[in-house]
Short mmCIF file of C-alpha atoms and ligand atoms in Angstrom, two decimals:
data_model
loop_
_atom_site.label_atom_id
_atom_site.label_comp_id
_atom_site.label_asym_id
_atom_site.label_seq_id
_atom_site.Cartn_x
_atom_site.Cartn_y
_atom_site.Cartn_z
CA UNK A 1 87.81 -40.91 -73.45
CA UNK A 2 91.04 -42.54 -74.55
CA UNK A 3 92.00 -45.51 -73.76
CA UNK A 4 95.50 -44.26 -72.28
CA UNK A 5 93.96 -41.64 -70.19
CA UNK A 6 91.76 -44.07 -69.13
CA UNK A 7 94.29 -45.87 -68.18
CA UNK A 8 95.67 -43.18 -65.56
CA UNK A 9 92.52 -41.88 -64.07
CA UNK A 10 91.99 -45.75 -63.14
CA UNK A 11 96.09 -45.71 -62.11
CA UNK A 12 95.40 -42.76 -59.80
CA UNK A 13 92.01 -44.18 -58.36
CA UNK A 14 94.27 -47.13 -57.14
CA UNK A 15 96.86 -45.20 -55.47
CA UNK A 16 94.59 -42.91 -53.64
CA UNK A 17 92.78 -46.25 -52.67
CA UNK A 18 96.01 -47.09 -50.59
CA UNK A 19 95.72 -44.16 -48.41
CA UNK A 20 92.07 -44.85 -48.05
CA UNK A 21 91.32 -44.54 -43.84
CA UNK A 22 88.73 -47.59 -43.26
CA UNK A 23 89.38 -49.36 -39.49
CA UNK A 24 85.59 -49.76 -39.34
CA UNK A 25 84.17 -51.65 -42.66
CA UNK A 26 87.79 -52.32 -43.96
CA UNK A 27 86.39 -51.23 -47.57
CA UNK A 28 89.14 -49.21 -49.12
CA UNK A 29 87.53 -46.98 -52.02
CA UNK A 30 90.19 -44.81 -54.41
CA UNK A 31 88.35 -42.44 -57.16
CA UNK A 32 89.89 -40.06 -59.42
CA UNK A 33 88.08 -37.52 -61.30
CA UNK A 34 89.48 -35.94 -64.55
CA UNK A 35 87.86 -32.12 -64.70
CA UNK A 36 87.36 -30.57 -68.31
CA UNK A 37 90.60 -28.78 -67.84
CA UNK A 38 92.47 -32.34 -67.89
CA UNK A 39 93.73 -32.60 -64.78
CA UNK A 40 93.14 -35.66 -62.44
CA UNK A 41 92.38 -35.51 -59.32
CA UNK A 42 92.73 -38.50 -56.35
CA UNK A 43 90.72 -39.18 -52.95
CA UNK A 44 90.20 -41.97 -50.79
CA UNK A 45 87.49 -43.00 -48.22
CA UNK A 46 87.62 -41.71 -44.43
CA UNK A 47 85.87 -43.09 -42.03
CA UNK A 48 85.19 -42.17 -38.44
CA UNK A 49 83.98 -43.49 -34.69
CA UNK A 50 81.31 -41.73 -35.25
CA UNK A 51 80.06 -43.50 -38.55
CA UNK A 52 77.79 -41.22 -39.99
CA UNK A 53 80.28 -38.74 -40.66
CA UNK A 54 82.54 -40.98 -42.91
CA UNK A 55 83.11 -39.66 -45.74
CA UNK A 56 83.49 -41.28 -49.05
CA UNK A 57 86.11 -41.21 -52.21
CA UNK A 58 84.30 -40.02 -54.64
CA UNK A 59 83.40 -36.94 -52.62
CA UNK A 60 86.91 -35.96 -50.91
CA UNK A 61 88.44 -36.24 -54.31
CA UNK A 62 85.63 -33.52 -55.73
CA UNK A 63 85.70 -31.36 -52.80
CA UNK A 64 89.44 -31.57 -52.98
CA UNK A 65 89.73 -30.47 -55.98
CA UNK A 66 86.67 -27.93 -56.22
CA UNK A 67 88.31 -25.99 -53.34
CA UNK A 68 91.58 -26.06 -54.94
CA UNK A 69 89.98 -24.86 -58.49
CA UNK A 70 90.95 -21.49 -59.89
CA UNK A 71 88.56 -21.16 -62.60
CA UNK A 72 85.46 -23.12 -64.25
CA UNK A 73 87.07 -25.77 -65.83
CA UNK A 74 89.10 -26.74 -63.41
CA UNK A 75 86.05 -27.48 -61.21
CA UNK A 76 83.75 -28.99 -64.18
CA UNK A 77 83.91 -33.03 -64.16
CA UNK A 78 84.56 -34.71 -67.30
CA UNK A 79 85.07 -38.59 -66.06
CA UNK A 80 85.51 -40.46 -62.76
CA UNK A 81 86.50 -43.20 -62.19
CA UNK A 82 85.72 -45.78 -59.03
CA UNK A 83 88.24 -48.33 -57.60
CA UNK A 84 88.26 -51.47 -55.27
CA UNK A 85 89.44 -54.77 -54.42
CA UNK A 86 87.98 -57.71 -56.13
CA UNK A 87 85.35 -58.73 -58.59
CA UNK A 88 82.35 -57.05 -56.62
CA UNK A 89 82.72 -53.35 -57.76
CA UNK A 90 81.48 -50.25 -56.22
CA UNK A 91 79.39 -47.92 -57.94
CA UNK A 92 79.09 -44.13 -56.22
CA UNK A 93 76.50 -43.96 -53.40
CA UNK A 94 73.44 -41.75 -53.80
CA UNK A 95 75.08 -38.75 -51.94
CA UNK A 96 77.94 -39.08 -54.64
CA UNK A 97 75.87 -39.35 -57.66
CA UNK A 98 74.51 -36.01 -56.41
CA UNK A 99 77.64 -34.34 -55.45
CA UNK A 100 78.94 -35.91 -59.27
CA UNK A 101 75.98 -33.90 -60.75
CA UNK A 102 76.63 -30.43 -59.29
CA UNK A 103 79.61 -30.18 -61.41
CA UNK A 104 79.62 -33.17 -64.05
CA UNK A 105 76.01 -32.86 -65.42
CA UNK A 106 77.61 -35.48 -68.31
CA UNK A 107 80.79 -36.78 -66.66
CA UNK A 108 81.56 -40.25 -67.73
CA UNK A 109 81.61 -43.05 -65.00
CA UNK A 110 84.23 -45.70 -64.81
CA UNK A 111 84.23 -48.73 -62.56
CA UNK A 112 87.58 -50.91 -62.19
CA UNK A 113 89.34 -52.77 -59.88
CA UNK A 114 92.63 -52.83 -58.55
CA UNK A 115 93.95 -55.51 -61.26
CA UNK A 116 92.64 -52.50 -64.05
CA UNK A 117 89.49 -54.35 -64.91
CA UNK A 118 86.80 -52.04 -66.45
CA UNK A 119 83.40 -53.55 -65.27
CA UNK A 120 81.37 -51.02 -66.04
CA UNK A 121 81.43 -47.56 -68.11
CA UNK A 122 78.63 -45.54 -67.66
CA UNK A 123 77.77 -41.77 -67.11
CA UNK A 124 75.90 -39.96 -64.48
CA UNK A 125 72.55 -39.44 -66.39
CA UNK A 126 72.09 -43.07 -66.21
CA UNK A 127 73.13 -43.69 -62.62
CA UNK A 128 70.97 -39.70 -61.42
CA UNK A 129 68.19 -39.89 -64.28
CA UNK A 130 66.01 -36.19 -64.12
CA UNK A 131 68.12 -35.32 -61.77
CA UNK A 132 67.66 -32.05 -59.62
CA UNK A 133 71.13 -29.59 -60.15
CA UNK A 134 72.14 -26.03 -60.35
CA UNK A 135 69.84 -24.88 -63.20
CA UNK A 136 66.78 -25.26 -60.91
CA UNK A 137 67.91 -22.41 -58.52
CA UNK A 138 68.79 -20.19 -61.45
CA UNK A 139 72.59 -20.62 -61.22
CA UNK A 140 74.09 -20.56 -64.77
CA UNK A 141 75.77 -23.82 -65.69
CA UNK A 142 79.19 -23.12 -65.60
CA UNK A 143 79.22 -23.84 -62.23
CA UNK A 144 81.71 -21.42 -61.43
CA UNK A 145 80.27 -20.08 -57.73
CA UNK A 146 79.56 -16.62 -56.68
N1 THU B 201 82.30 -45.88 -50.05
C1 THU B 201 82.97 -45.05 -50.88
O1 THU B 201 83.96 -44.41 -50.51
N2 THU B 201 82.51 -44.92 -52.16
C2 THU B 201 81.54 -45.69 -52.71
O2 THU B 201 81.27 -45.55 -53.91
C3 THU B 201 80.83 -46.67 -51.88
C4 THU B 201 81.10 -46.59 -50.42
C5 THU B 201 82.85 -46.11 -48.70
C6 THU B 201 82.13 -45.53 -47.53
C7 THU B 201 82.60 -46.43 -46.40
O3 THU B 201 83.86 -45.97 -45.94
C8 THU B 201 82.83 -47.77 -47.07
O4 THU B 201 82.92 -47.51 -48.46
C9 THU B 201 81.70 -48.78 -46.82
O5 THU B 201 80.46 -48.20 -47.08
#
């Protein structure tokens, strides 16, 4: 990825972070995710009273965007990237990884803070190694639905 568009999937991870919805753990999370058709795409966390059924950045940017996607690529993940506050950053939770997979089998993984420090660039493979996705029910990966 370049350096500049780097730059503004990080940009639009922060700004999404500021409408993040956290009263309970006060742990605002912004992603963005840049599909293969090269649009970005921001979400925040949003928690609830009923904690189990927060829900976290990474996913309500994807889901955001899947349901919004007219065709393949604009659902297919190329990068995302992961902000917070400070120098203790957050990598995507388990659920996330997973959700990451079904549609960014080799998305690139960014993690940055709100200053625009990189702390770690990684991909998905290394953070969901063998991981279980659409090819194992038969579904061509294109990941287009249907
Ligand atoms: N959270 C995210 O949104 N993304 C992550 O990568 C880690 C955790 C949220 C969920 C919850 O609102 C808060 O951070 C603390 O777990």
């Amino acid at each position: 990825m370049q350096p500049e568009q780097e730059r503004e999937l990080i940009a639009v991870a922060t700004e999404a972070r500021t409408r993040a919805y956290v009263p309970y753990s006060h742990y605002a999370v912004g992603a963005a995710i840049l599909t293969a058709d090269g649009q970005i795409h921001g979400g925040c966390n949003i928690e609830n009273a009923s904690y189990g059924l927060t829900s976290c950045a990474e996913r309500n940017a994807i889901f955001a965007l899947v349901g919004a996607a007219a065709d393949p690529n604009a659902r297919r993940i190329q990068a995302v990237a992961v902000v917070t506050a400070g120098d203790d950053p957050a990598t995507p939770c388990g659920a996330c990884r997973q959700v990451i997979r079904e549609f960014g089998k080799d998305a690139a993984i960014i993690i940055a803070n709100t200053d625009g420090k990189v702390f770690l660039r990684t991909t998905l493979e290394a953070l969901l190694p063998h991981s279980f996705g659409p090819e194992q029910l038969g579904s061509p990966n294109d990941n287009a639905g249907g």
